[in-house]
């Protein structure tokens, strides 16, 4: 099966496949192109004929309905179908997976052991939990190496994911929690931005300005956390002057259980990721 194969070291020479050309695949592929780490004609994406996704073709990627062919012609394969579709896809592509291939699953809740069991023995398999802000190269991802990956494989995935934003190596025990926080997290932030914008509109601002101010406020706050290294609550204290407007708003948030809700949200998504495993 595994034959002689020298792992390519230069990412720009490698070909990538996305098996499942949906939202996450598109976000990652567009991010890679924006980062200039991979050329469009080195990326192949697949989807069933009935639900083809022309978007990636529009930006110069190859598109095929044939999963096996895409795997055969690629070095790194991102398994980016929905978790319940993955077992069937693994069964379909297993006969063409060799030592050449680095198999990277982004599916929530599908364990490494399951992936390794469904693919040929000693297959190089990794799990990655990315999020859709990869499309603007502000993703937050972790990767977990499987039992048979080589040191170079981790380095390749680390540099690919780093081109899409923040990334770190993790262990599988943490991946559901990462899913609940970062994988699903953009949706919490989008909802927060929309709600803040509603507040602005309620108090008389035009919708467009409200959305811009809300988004830029979250972006600015995020940058301050990342760039000052200060604890978020220190930064919060810094903007709460005694008897001022902000502490009045914080009181409203606390009365409504704002923190409790966010903790519940992360827990809910994490437990759901574990339940669909
Ligand atoms: P999606 O529904 O947008 O994409 C799934 C794609 O798979 C579609 O293009 C669909 O046509 C294609 N597909 C269906 N059956 C197929 C088959 N047999 N062979 C090849 N392609 C097939 O879903 P998504 O949101 O992109 O999620 C994909 C994976 O990414 C999931 O496993 C999810 O857990 C993971 N993920 C998603 C996010 C996110 O924010 N969307 C974040 C982290 C991880």
PDB file of C-alpha atoms and ligand atoms in Angstrom:
ATOM      1  CA  UNK A   1       0.000   0.000   0.000  1.00  0.00           C
ATOM      2  CA  UNK A   2       2.297   2.724   1.232  1.00  0.00           C
ATOM      3  CA  UNK A   3       5.191   2.231  -1.224  1.00  0.00           C
ATOM      4  CA  UNK A   4       8.067   4.648  -1.544  1.00  0.00           C
ATOM      5  CA  UNK A   5       6.932   8.195  -1.385  1.00  0.00           C
ATOM      6  CA  UNK A   6       8.926  11.222  -0.419  1.00  0.00           C
ATOM      7  CA  UNK A   7       6.782  13.800   1.304  1.00  0.00           C
ATOM      8  CA  UNK A   8       6.952  17.104  -0.525  1.00  0.00           C
ATOM      9  CA  UNK A   9       8.344  19.865   1.665  1.00  0.00           C
ATOM     10  CA  UNK A  10       7.336  22.944  -0.276  1.00  0.00           C
ATOM     11  CA  UNK A  11       3.677  23.876   0.186  1.00  0.00           C
ATOM     12  CA  UNK A  12       3.593  25.865  -3.057  1.00  0.00           C
ATOM     13  CA  UNK A  13       4.297  22.624  -4.946  1.00  0.00           C
ATOM     14  CA  UNK A  14       1.532  20.709  -3.244  1.00  0.00           C
ATOM     15  CA  UNK A  15      -1.945  20.113  -4.519  1.00  0.00           C
ATOM     16  CA  UNK A  16      -4.883  20.434  -2.159  1.00  0.00           C
ATOM     17  CA  UNK A  17      -8.324  18.889  -2.359  1.00  0.00           C
ATOM     18  CA  UNK A  18     -11.476  19.814  -0.493  1.00  0.00           C
ATOM     19  CA  UNK A  19     -13.822  16.855  -0.401  1.00  0.00           C
ATOM     20  CA  UNK A  20     -17.051  18.782   0.179  1.00  0.00           C
ATOM     21  CA  UNK A  21     -17.028  22.262  -1.325  1.00  0.00           C
ATOM     22  CA  UNK A  22     -19.284  23.967   1.215  1.00  0.00           C
ATOM     23  CA  UNK A  23     -18.987  26.999   3.448  1.00  0.00           C
ATOM     24  CA  UNK A  24     -15.949  25.876   5.446  1.00  0.00           C
ATOM     25  CA  UNK A  25     -14.053  24.631   2.363  1.00  0.00           C
ATOM     26  CA  UNK A  26     -14.735  27.871   0.526  1.00  0.00           C
ATOM     27  CA  UNK A  27     -13.599  29.957   3.492  1.00  0.00           C
ATOM     28  CA  UNK A  28     -10.314  28.032   3.740  1.00  0.00           C
ATOM     29  CA  UNK A  29      -9.656  27.945  -0.016  1.00  0.00           C
ATOM     30  CA  UNK A  30     -10.290  31.676  -0.395  1.00  0.00           C
ATOM     31  CA  UNK A  31      -8.088  32.362   2.630  1.00  0.00           C
ATOM     32  CA  UNK A  32      -5.233  30.288   1.159  1.00  0.00           C
ATOM     33  CA  UNK A  33      -5.512  32.188  -2.132  1.00  0.00           C
ATOM     34  CA  UNK A  34      -5.642  35.557  -0.349  1.00  0.00           C
ATOM     35  CA  UNK A  35      -2.568  34.563   1.652  1.00  0.00           C
ATOM     36  CA  UNK A  36      -0.820  33.482  -1.554  1.00  0.00           C
ATOM     37  CA  UNK A  37       0.320  30.194  -0.004  1.00  0.00           C
ATOM     38  CA  UNK A  38      -1.357  27.993  -2.635  1.00  0.00           C
ATOM     39  CA  UNK A  39      -2.176  28.668  -6.269  1.00  0.00           C
ATOM     40  CA  UNK A  40      -5.814  28.347  -7.383  1.00  0.00           C
ATOM     41  CA  UNK A  41      -4.938  25.708  -9.982  1.00  0.00           C
ATOM     42  CA  UNK A  42      -3.438  23.567  -7.200  1.00  0.00           C
ATOM     43  CA  UNK A  43      -6.807  23.359  -5.432  1.00  0.00           C
ATOM     44  CA  UNK A  44      -9.546  20.876  -6.335  1.00  0.00           C
ATOM     45  CA  UNK A  45     -12.956  20.896  -4.706  1.00  0.00           C
ATOM     46  CA  UNK A  46     -15.668  18.266  -4.910  1.00  0.00           C
ATOM     47  CA  UNK A  47     -19.412  18.128  -4.360  1.00  0.00           C
ATOM     48  CA  UNK A  48     -22.181  15.871  -5.679  1.00  0.00           C
ATOM     49  CA  UNK A  49     -23.499  16.805  -9.114  1.00  0.00           C
ATOM     50  CA  UNK A  50     -26.895  17.866  -7.837  1.00  0.00           C
ATOM     51  CA  UNK A  51     -25.518  20.505  -5.497  1.00  0.00           C
ATOM     52  CA  UNK A  52     -22.395  21.774  -7.247  1.00  0.00           C
ATOM     53  CA  UNK A  53     -20.737  24.833  -5.759  1.00  0.00           C
ATOM     54  CA  UNK A  54     -19.584  27.093  -8.601  1.00  0.00           C
ATOM     55  CA  UNK A  55     -17.951  29.651  -6.279  1.00  0.00           C
ATOM     56  CA  UNK A  56     -14.582  27.938  -6.067  1.00  0.00           C
ATOM     57  CA  UNK A  57     -14.522  27.352  -9.826  1.00  0.00           C
ATOM     58  CA  UNK A  58     -15.091  31.079 -10.305  1.00  0.00           C
ATOM     59  CA  UNK A  59     -11.843  31.822  -8.478  1.00  0.00           C
ATOM     60  CA  UNK A  60      -9.827  29.385 -10.589  1.00  0.00           C
ATOM     61  CA  UNK A  61      -9.974  26.173  -8.567  1.00  0.00           C
ATOM     62  CA  UNK A  62     -10.660  22.846 -10.243  1.00  0.00           C
ATOM     63  CA  UNK A  63     -14.036  21.355  -9.563  1.00  0.00           C
ATOM     64  CA  UNK A  64     -15.083  17.723  -9.874  1.00  0.00           C
ATOM     65  CA  UNK A  65     -17.926  15.478  -8.772  1.00  0.00           C
ATOM     66  CA  UNK A  66     -15.461  12.617  -8.367  1.00  0.00           C
ATOM     67  CA  UNK A  67     -14.088  12.344  -4.801  1.00  0.00           C
ATOM     68  CA  UNK A  68     -11.686   9.497  -5.642  1.00  0.00           C
ATOM     69  CA  UNK A  69     -10.152  11.358  -8.553  1.00  0.00           C
ATOM     70  CA  UNK A  70      -9.680  14.473  -6.397  1.00  0.00           C
ATOM     71  CA  UNK A  71      -7.939  12.427  -3.692  1.00  0.00           C
ATOM     72  CA  UNK A  72      -5.745  10.566  -6.183  1.00  0.00           C
ATOM     73  CA  UNK A  73      -4.446  13.813  -7.663  1.00  0.00           C
ATOM     74  CA  UNK A  74      -3.760  15.659  -4.401  1.00  0.00           C
ATOM     75  CA  UNK A  75      -1.210  15.714  -1.577  1.00  0.00           C
ATOM     76  CA  UNK A  76      -3.345  17.239   1.184  1.00  0.00           C
ATOM     77  CA  UNK A  77      -7.016  16.333   1.402  1.00  0.00           C
ATOM     78  CA  UNK A  78      -9.366  18.401   3.542  1.00  0.00           C
ATOM     79  CA  UNK A  79     -12.378  16.307   4.446  1.00  0.00           C
ATOM     80  CA  UNK A  80     -14.984  19.058   4.598  1.00  0.00           C
ATOM     81  CA  UNK A  81     -18.326  17.306   4.314  1.00  0.00           C
ATOM     82  CA  UNK A  82     -20.889  17.325   7.113  1.00  0.00           C
ATOM     83  CA  UNK A  83     -20.045  14.873   9.917  1.00  0.00           C
ATOM     84  CA  UNK A  84     -22.907  12.457   9.071  1.00  0.00           C
ATOM     85  CA  UNK A  85     -21.745  12.270   5.420  1.00  0.00           C
ATOM     86  CA  UNK A  86     -18.130  11.519   6.350  1.00  0.00           C
ATOM     87  CA  UNK A  87     -18.368   7.733   7.033  1.00  0.00           C
ATOM     88  CA  UNK A  88     -19.686   7.078   3.519  1.00  0.00           C
ATOM     89  CA  UNK A  89     -17.071   9.361   1.960  1.00  0.00           C
ATOM     90  CA  UNK A  90     -14.258   7.614   3.888  1.00  0.00           C
ATOM     91  CA  UNK A  91     -15.459   4.264   2.623  1.00  0.00           C
ATOM     92  CA  UNK A  92     -15.564   5.603  -0.931  1.00  0.00           C
ATOM     93  CA  UNK A  93     -12.064   7.130  -0.958  1.00  0.00           C
ATOM     94  CA  UNK A  94     -10.209   4.611   1.263  1.00  0.00           C
ATOM     95  CA  UNK A  95      -9.142   2.420  -1.722  1.00  0.00           C
ATOM     96  CA  UNK A  96      -7.175   5.314  -3.276  1.00  0.00           C
ATOM     97  CA  UNK A  97      -5.573   6.699  -0.088  1.00  0.00           C
ATOM     98  CA  UNK A  98      -1.806   6.068   0.058  1.00  0.00           C
ATOM     99  CA  UNK A  99       1.308   7.257   1.895  1.00  0.00           C
ATOM    100  CA  UNK A 100       1.278  10.282  -0.390  1.00  0.00           C
ATOM    101  CA  UNK A 101      -1.851  11.678   1.190  1.00  0.00           C
ATOM    102  CA  UNK A 102      -2.196  13.808   4.283  1.00  0.00           C
ATOM    103  CA  UNK A 103      -5.852  13.485   5.272  1.00  0.00           C
ATOM    104  CA  UNK A 104      -7.186  16.442   7.252  1.00  0.00           C
ATOM    105  CA  UNK A 105     -10.696  16.248   8.669  1.00  0.00           C
ATOM    106  CA  UNK A 106     -12.447  19.460   9.659  1.00  0.00           C
ATOM    107  CA  UNK A 107     -15.641  17.603  10.641  1.00  0.00           C
ATOM    108  CA  UNK A 108     -16.975  18.418  14.102  1.00  0.00           C
ATOM    109  CA  UNK A 109     -17.276  15.464  16.430  1.00  0.00           C
ATOM    110  CA  UNK A 110     -15.579  12.788  14.299  1.00  0.00           C
ATOM    111  CA  UNK A 111     -12.722  11.212  16.327  1.00  0.00           C
ATOM    112  CA  UNK A 112      -9.237  10.514  14.940  1.00  0.00           C
ATOM    113  CA  UNK A 113      -9.577   6.844  15.846  1.00  0.00           C
ATOM    114  CA  UNK A 114     -12.678   6.564  13.643  1.00  0.00           C
ATOM    115  CA  UNK A 115     -10.915   8.300  10.739  1.00  0.00           C
ATOM    116  CA  UNK A 116      -7.843   6.067  11.106  1.00  0.00           C
ATOM    117  CA  UNK A 117      -9.960   2.906  11.262  1.00  0.00           C
ATOM    118  CA  UNK A 118     -11.841   3.780   8.072  1.00  0.00           C
ATOM    119  CA  UNK A 119      -8.672   4.586   6.105  1.00  0.00           C
ATOM    120  CA  UNK A 120      -5.799   2.218   5.203  1.00  0.00           C
ATOM    121  CA  UNK A 121      -3.405   1.273   8.056  1.00  0.00           C
ATOM    122  CA  UNK A 122      -0.774   3.938   8.852  1.00  0.00           C
ATOM    123  CA  UNK A 123      -2.643   6.643   6.910  1.00  0.00           C
ATOM    124  CA  UNK A 124      -1.473  10.141   7.821  1.00  0.00           C
ATOM    125  CA  UNK A 125      -4.562  11.697   9.405  1.00  0.00           C
ATOM    126  CA  UNK A 126      -5.119  14.963  11.259  1.00  0.00           C
ATOM    127  CA  UNK A 127      -8.079  16.731  12.774  1.00  0.00           C
ATOM    128  CA  UNK A 128      -8.474  20.449  12.397  1.00  0.00           C
ATOM    129  CA  UNK A 129     -11.119  22.679  13.921  1.00  0.00           C
ATOM    130  CA  UNK A 130     -11.175  25.889  11.890  1.00  0.00           C
ATOM    131  CA  UNK A 131     -13.771  28.655  11.732  1.00  0.00           C
ATOM    132  CA  UNK A 132     -15.184  30.679   8.843  1.00  0.00           C
ATOM    133  CA  UNK A 133     -13.224  33.913   9.534  1.00  0.00           C
ATOM    134  CA  UNK A 134     -10.415  31.960   7.793  1.00  0.00           C
ATOM    135  CA  UNK A 135     -11.901  33.581   4.674  1.00  0.00           C
ATOM    136  CA  UNK A 136     -10.567  36.980   5.807  1.00  0.00           C
ATOM    137  CA  UNK A 137      -7.426  35.417   7.315  1.00  0.00           C
ATOM    138  CA  UNK A 138      -8.653  36.040  10.864  1.00  0.00           C
ATOM    139  CA  UNK A 139      -9.518  32.441  11.624  1.00  0.00           C
ATOM    140  CA  UNK A 140      -8.965  30.728  14.973  1.00  0.00           C
ATOM    141  CA  UNK A 141      -8.004  27.076  14.457  1.00  0.00           C
ATOM    142  CA  UNK A 142      -6.450  24.159  16.243  1.00  0.00           C
ATOM    143  CA  UNK A 143      -4.982  20.995  14.765  1.00  0.00           C
ATOM    144  CA  UNK A 144      -4.493  17.574  16.323  1.00  0.00           C
ATOM    145  CA  UNK A 145      -2.015  15.160  14.715  1.00  0.00           C
ATOM    146  CA  UNK A 146      -3.099  11.520  14.348  1.00  0.00           C
ATOM    147  CA  UNK A 147      -0.998   8.467  15.201  1.00  0.00           C
ATOM    148  CA  UNK A 148       0.928   8.232  11.931  1.00  0.00           C
ATOM    149  CA  UNK A 149       1.628  11.803  10.899  1.00  0.00           C
ATOM    150  CA  UNK A 150       5.216  12.902  10.486  1.00  0.00           C
ATOM    151  CA  UNK A 151       6.782  15.984  12.043  1.00  0.00           C
ATOM    152  CA  UNK A 152       6.750  17.657   8.624  1.00  0.00           C
ATOM    153  CA  UNK A 153       2.993  17.087   8.350  1.00  0.00           C
ATOM    154  CA  UNK A 154       2.350  19.079  11.519  1.00  0.00           C
ATOM    155  CA  UNK A 155       4.657  21.818  10.262  1.00  0.00           C
ATOM    156  CA  UNK A 156       2.834  21.972   6.921  1.00  0.00           C
ATOM    157  CA  UNK A 157      -0.582  22.178   8.578  1.00  0.00           C
ATOM    158  CA  UNK A 158       0.696  24.732  11.057  1.00  0.00           C
ATOM    159  CA  UNK A 159       1.989  26.986   8.298  1.00  0.00           C
ATOM    160  CA  UNK A 160      -1.135  26.534   6.172  1.00  0.00           C
ATOM    161  CA  UNK A 161      -3.446  27.349   9.102  1.00  0.00           C
ATOM    162  CA  UNK A 162      -1.239  30.202  10.291  1.00  0.00           C
ATOM    163  CA  UNK A 163      -1.761  31.805   6.872  1.00  0.00           C
ATOM    164  CA  UNK A 164      -5.497  31.843   7.755  1.00  0.00           C
ATOM    165  CA  UNK A 165      -5.165  33.477  11.184  1.00  0.00           C
ATOM    166  CA  UNK A 166      -4.343  32.188  14.653  1.00  0.00           C
ATOM    167  CA  UNK A 167      -3.637  28.495  15.034  1.00  0.00           C
ATOM    168  CA  UNK A 168      -2.180  26.179  17.622  1.00  0.00           C
ATOM    169  CA  UNK A 169      -1.586  22.474  18.101  1.00  0.00           C
ATOM    170  CA  UNK A 170      -3.974  20.877  20.558  1.00  0.00           C
ATOM    171  CA  UNK A 171      -4.997  17.485  21.819  1.00  0.00           C
ATOM    172  CA  UNK A 172      -8.152  15.666  20.924  1.00  0.00           C
ATOM    173  CA  UNK A 173      -9.615  15.969  24.424  1.00  0.00           C
ATOM    174  CA  UNK A 174      -9.951  19.717  23.870  1.00  0.00           C
ATOM    175  CA  UNK A 175     -11.394  19.742  20.372  1.00  0.00           C
ATOM    176  CA  UNK A 176     -15.100  19.746  21.340  1.00  0.00           C
ATOM    177  CA  UNK A 177     -14.497  22.714  23.619  1.00  0.00           C
ATOM    178  CA  UNK A 178     -12.621  24.454  20.790  1.00  0.00           C
ATOM    179  CA  UNK A 179     -15.622  23.727  18.556  1.00  0.00           C
ATOM    180  CA  UNK A 180     -17.986  25.277  21.119  1.00  0.00           C
ATOM    181  CA  UNK A 181     -15.843  28.378  21.528  1.00  0.00           C
ATOM    182  CA  UNK A 182     -14.135  29.108  18.194  1.00  0.00           C
ATOM    183  CA  UNK A 183     -15.754  26.803  15.621  1.00  0.00           C
ATOM    184  CA  UNK A 184     -19.271  27.994  16.415  1.00  0.00           C
ATOM    185  CA  UNK A 185     -18.178  31.309  17.960  1.00  0.00           C
ATOM    186  CA  UNK A 186     -18.423  33.522  14.862  1.00  0.00           C
ATOM    187  CA  UNK A 187     -22.208  32.981  14.952  1.00  0.00           C
ATOM    188  CA  UNK A 188     -22.349  34.324  18.525  1.00  0.00           C
ATOM    189  CA  UNK A 189     -20.374  37.386  17.442  1.00  0.00           C
ATOM    190  CA  UNK A 190     -22.584  37.960  14.369  1.00  0.00           C
ATOM    191  CA  UNK A 191     -25.636  37.794  16.619  1.00  0.00           C
ATOM    192  CA  UNK A 192     -24.022  40.226  19.084  1.00  0.00           C
ATOM    193  CA  UNK A 193     -23.208  42.652  16.256  1.00  0.00           C
ATOM    194  CA  UNK A 194     -26.781  42.513  14.969  1.00  0.00           C
ATOM    195  CA  UNK A 195     -28.204  43.040  18.464  1.00  0.00           C
ATOM    196  CA  UNK A 196     -25.882  45.987  19.157  1.00  0.00           C
ATOM    197  CA  UNK A 197     -26.922  47.451  15.818  1.00  0.00           C
ATOM    198  CA  UNK A 198     -30.581  47.030  16.840  1.00  0.00           C
ATOM    199  CA  UNK A 199     -29.765  49.012  19.964  1.00  0.00           C
ATOM    200  CA  UNK A 200     -28.257  51.758  17.844  1.00  0.00           C
ATOM    201  CA  UNK A 201     -31.269  51.794  15.541  1.00  0.00           C
ATOM    202  CA  UNK A 202     -33.639  51.870  18.521  1.00  0.00           C
ATOM    203  CA  UNK A 203     -31.841  54.952  19.784  1.00  0.00           C
ATOM    204  CA  UNK A 204     -32.031  56.636  16.376  1.00  0.00           C
ATOM    205  CA  UNK A 205     -28.976  55.599  14.320  1.00  0.00           C
ATOM    206  CA  UNK A 206     -29.277  54.507  10.689  1.00  0.00           C
ATOM    207  CA  UNK A 207     -28.931  50.708  10.274  1.00  0.00           C
ATOM    208  CA  UNK A 208     -25.818  50.864   8.104  1.00  0.00           C
ATOM    209  CA  UNK A 209     -23.930  53.104  10.515  1.00  0.00           C
ATOM    210  CA  UNK A 210     -25.112  50.994  13.454  1.00  0.00           C
ATOM    211  CA  UNK A 211     -23.763  47.764  11.935  1.00  0.00           C
ATOM    212  CA  UNK A 212     -20.416  49.415  11.093  1.00  0.00           C
ATOM    213  CA  UNK A 213     -20.047  50.843  14.597  1.00  0.00           C
ATOM    214  CA  UNK A 214     -21.022  47.534  16.214  1.00  0.00           C
ATOM    215  CA  UNK A 215     -18.610  45.462  14.097  1.00  0.00           C
ATOM    216  CA  UNK A 216     -15.737  47.906  14.436  1.00  0.00           C
ATOM    217  CA  UNK A 217     -16.293  48.098  18.209  1.00  0.00           C
ATOM    218  CA  UNK A 218     -15.949  44.310  18.568  1.00  0.00           C
ATOM    219  CA  UNK A 219     -12.933  44.321  16.245  1.00  0.00           C
ATOM    220  CA  UNK A 220     -11.285  47.120  18.232  1.00  0.00           C
ATOM    221  CA  UNK A 221     -11.973  45.438  21.565  1.00  0.00           C
ATOM    222  CA  UNK A 222     -10.581  42.161  20.227  1.00  0.00           C
ATOM    223  CA  UNK A 223      -7.418  43.857  19.003  1.00  0.00           C
ATOM    224  CA  UNK A 224      -6.929  45.532  22.377  1.00  0.00           C
ATOM    225  CA  UNK A 225      -7.173  42.155  24.158  1.00  0.00           C
ATOM    226  CA  UNK A 226      -4.700  40.557  21.738  1.00  0.00           C
ATOM    227  CA  UNK A 227      -2.262  43.450  21.446  1.00  0.00           C
ATOM    228  CA  UNK A 228      -2.138  44.803  25.029  1.00  0.00           C
ATOM    229  CA  UNK A 229      -2.061  41.373  26.650  1.00  0.00           C
ATOM    230  CA  UNK A 230      -4.219  42.860  29.427  1.00  0.00           C
ATOM    231  CA  UNK A 231      -6.940  40.766  31.011  1.00  0.00           C
ATOM    232  CA  UNK A 232     -10.323  41.540  29.380  1.00  0.00           C
ATOM    233  CA  UNK A 233     -11.770  42.556  32.751  1.00  0.00           C
ATOM    234  CA  UNK A 234      -8.931  45.033  33.300  1.00  0.00           C
ATOM    235  CA  UNK A 235      -9.823  46.605  29.954  1.00  0.00           C
ATOM    236  CA  UNK A 236     -13.503  46.604  30.986  1.00  0.00           C
ATOM    237  CA  UNK A 237     -12.658  48.312  34.289  1.00  0.00           C
ATOM    238  CA  UNK A 238     -10.608  50.900  32.370  1.00  0.00           C
ATOM    239  CA  UNK A 239     -13.710  52.062  30.466  1.00  0.00           C
ATOM    240  CA  UNK A 240     -16.107  52.037  33.433  1.00  0.00           C
ATOM    241  CA  UNK A 241     -15.803  55.428  35.083  1.00  0.00           C
ATOM    242  CA  UNK A 242     -17.558  55.786  38.450  1.00  0.00           C
ATOM    243  CA  UNK A 243     -21.224  56.590  37.946  1.00  0.00           C
ATOM    244  CA  UNK A 244     -20.666  56.751  34.168  1.00  0.00           C
ATOM    245  CA  UNK A 245     -22.639  55.414  31.219  1.00  0.00           C
ATOM    246  CA  UNK A 246     -20.698  52.174  30.738  1.00  0.00           C
ATOM    247  CA  UNK A 247     -21.178  50.769  34.245  1.00  0.00           C
ATOM    248  CA  UNK A 248     -24.929  51.374  33.842  1.00  0.00           C
ATOM    249  CA  UNK A 249     -24.837  49.258  30.694  1.00  0.00           C
ATOM    250  CA  UNK A 250     -22.705  46.578  32.375  1.00  0.00           C
ATOM    251  CA  UNK A 251     -25.304  46.361  35.150  1.00  0.00           C
ATOM    252  CA  UNK A 252     -28.004  45.741  32.498  1.00  0.00           C
ATOM    253  CA  UNK A 253     -25.853  42.996  30.912  1.00  0.00           C
ATOM    254  CA  UNK A 254     -25.269  41.339  34.276  1.00  0.00           C
ATOM    255  CA  UNK A 255     -28.985  41.487  35.201  1.00  0.00           C
ATOM    256  CA  UNK A 256     -29.819  39.777  31.908  1.00  0.00           C
ATOM    257  CA  UNK A 257     -27.279  37.020  32.527  1.00  0.00           C
ATOM    258  CA  UNK A 258     -24.991  38.012  29.643  1.00  0.00           C
ATOM    259  CA  UNK A 259     -21.953  36.061  30.827  1.00  0.00           C
ATOM    260  CA  UNK A 260     -24.022  33.127  31.916  1.00  0.00           C
ATOM    261  CA  UNK A 261     -25.589  32.973  28.445  1.00  0.00           C
ATOM    262  CA  UNK A 262     -22.227  33.017  26.692  1.00  0.00           C
ATOM    263  CA  UNK A 263     -20.883  30.283  28.959  1.00  0.00           C
ATOM    264  CA  UNK A 264     -24.062  28.287  28.252  1.00  0.00           C
ATOM    265  CA  UNK A 265     -23.607  28.832  24.511  1.00  0.00           C
ATOM    266  CA  UNK A 266     -20.063  27.438  24.509  1.00  0.00           C
ATOM    267  CA  UNK A 267     -21.139  24.521  26.682  1.00  0.00           C
ATOM    268  CA  UNK A 268     -24.178  23.823  24.481  1.00  0.00           C
ATOM    269  CA  UNK A 269     -22.137  23.686  21.267  1.00  0.00           C
ATOM    270  CA  UNK A 270     -19.396  21.634  22.935  1.00  0.00           C
ATOM    271  CA  UNK A 271     -21.864  19.053  24.229  1.00  0.00           C
ATOM    272  CA  UNK A 272     -23.569  18.940  20.844  1.00  0.00           C
ATOM    273  CA  UNK A 273     -20.185  18.282  19.153  1.00  0.00           C
ATOM    274  CA  UNK A 274     -19.697  15.365  21.549  1.00  0.00           C
ATOM    275  CA  UNK A 275     -23.228  14.055  20.979  1.00  0.00           C
ATOM    276  CA  UNK A 276     -22.904  13.910  17.181  1.00  0.00           C
ATOM    277  CA  UNK A 277     -19.586  12.027  17.426  1.00  0.00           C
TER     278      UNK A 277
HETATM  279  P1  LIG B   1     -21.776  22.722   3.975  1.00  0.00           P
HETATM  280  O1  LIG B   1     -23.085  22.022   3.973  1.00  0.00           O
HETATM  281  O2  LIG B   1     -21.709  24.165   3.608  1.00  0.00           O
HETATM  282  O3  LIG B   1     -20.765  21.946   3.012  1.00  0.00           O
HETATM  283  C1  LIG B   1     -20.779  20.567   2.816  1.00  0.00           C
HETATM  284  C2  LIG B   1     -20.403  20.299   1.361  1.00  0.00           C
HETATM  285  O4  LIG B   1     -20.285  18.894   1.159  1.00  0.00           O
HETATM  286  C3  LIG B   1     -21.421  20.801   0.326  1.00  0.00           C
HETATM  287  O5  LIG B   1     -20.720  21.446  -0.705  1.00  0.00           O
HETATM  288  C4  LIG B   1     -22.054  19.512  -0.179  1.00  0.00           C
HETATM  289  O6  LIG B   1     -22.515  19.636  -1.514  1.00  0.00           O
HETATM  290  C5  LIG B   1     -20.873  18.577  -0.103  1.00  0.00           C
HETATM  291  N1  LIG B   1     -21.186  17.151  -0.105  1.00  0.00           N
HETATM  292  C6  LIG B   1     -22.288  16.506   0.370  1.00  0.00           C
HETATM  293  N2  LIG B   1     -22.175  15.175   0.173  1.00  0.00           N
HETATM  294  C7  LIG B   1     -20.957  14.978  -0.427  1.00  0.00           C
HETATM  295  C8  LIG B   1     -20.266  13.827  -0.887  1.00  0.00           C
HETATM  296  N3  LIG B   1     -20.777  12.602  -0.743  1.00  0.00           N
HETATM  297  N4  LIG B   1     -19.046  14.018  -1.455  1.00  0.00           N
HETATM  298  C9  LIG B   1     -18.502  15.230  -1.591  1.00  0.00           C
HETATM  299  N5  LIG B   1     -19.125  16.359  -1.173  1.00  0.00           N
HETATM  300  C10 LIG B   1     -20.331  16.227  -0.602  1.00  0.00           C
HETATM  301  O7  LIG B   1     -21.151  22.499   5.433  1.00  0.00           O
HETATM  302  P2  LIG B   1     -19.970  23.328   6.152  1.00  0.00           P
HETATM  303  O8  LIG B   1     -20.564  24.316   7.065  1.00  0.00           O
HETATM  304  O9  LIG B   1     -18.958  23.757   5.146  1.00  0.00           O
HETATM  305  O10 LIG B   1     -19.360  22.180   7.071  1.00  0.00           O
HETATM  306  C11 LIG B   1     -18.483  21.217   6.531  1.00  0.00           C
HETATM  307  C12 LIG B   1     -17.686  20.596   7.654  1.00  0.00           C
HETATM  308  O11 LIG B   1     -16.911  21.611   8.281  1.00  0.00           O
HETATM  309  C13 LIG B   1     -18.551  19.949   8.735  1.00  0.00           C
HETATM  310  O12 LIG B   1     -18.061  18.668   9.022  1.00  0.00           O
HETATM  311  C14 LIG B   1     -18.412  20.873   9.917  1.00  0.00           C
HETATM  312  O13 LIG B   1     -18.430  20.156  11.136  1.00  0.00           O
HETATM  313  C15 LIG B   1     -17.050  21.500   9.679  1.00  0.00           C
HETATM  314  N6  LIG B   1     -16.894  22.834  10.251  1.00  0.00           N
HETATM  315  C16 LIG B   1     -17.730  23.836   9.842  1.00  0.00           C
HETATM  316  C17 LIG B   1     -17.584  25.096  10.391  1.00  0.00           C
HETATM  317  C18 LIG B   1     -18.502  26.222   9.955  1.00  0.00           C
HETATM  318  O14 LIG B   1     -18.445  27.286  10.559  1.00  0.00           O
HETATM  319  N7  LIG B   1     -19.318  26.050   8.923  1.00  0.00           N
HETATM  320  C19 LIG B   1     -16.595  25.345  11.355  1.00  0.00           C
HETATM  321  C20 LIG B   1     -15.736  24.293  11.719  1.00  0.00           C
HETATM  322  C21 LIG B   1     -15.908  23.044  11.156  1.00  0.00           C
END
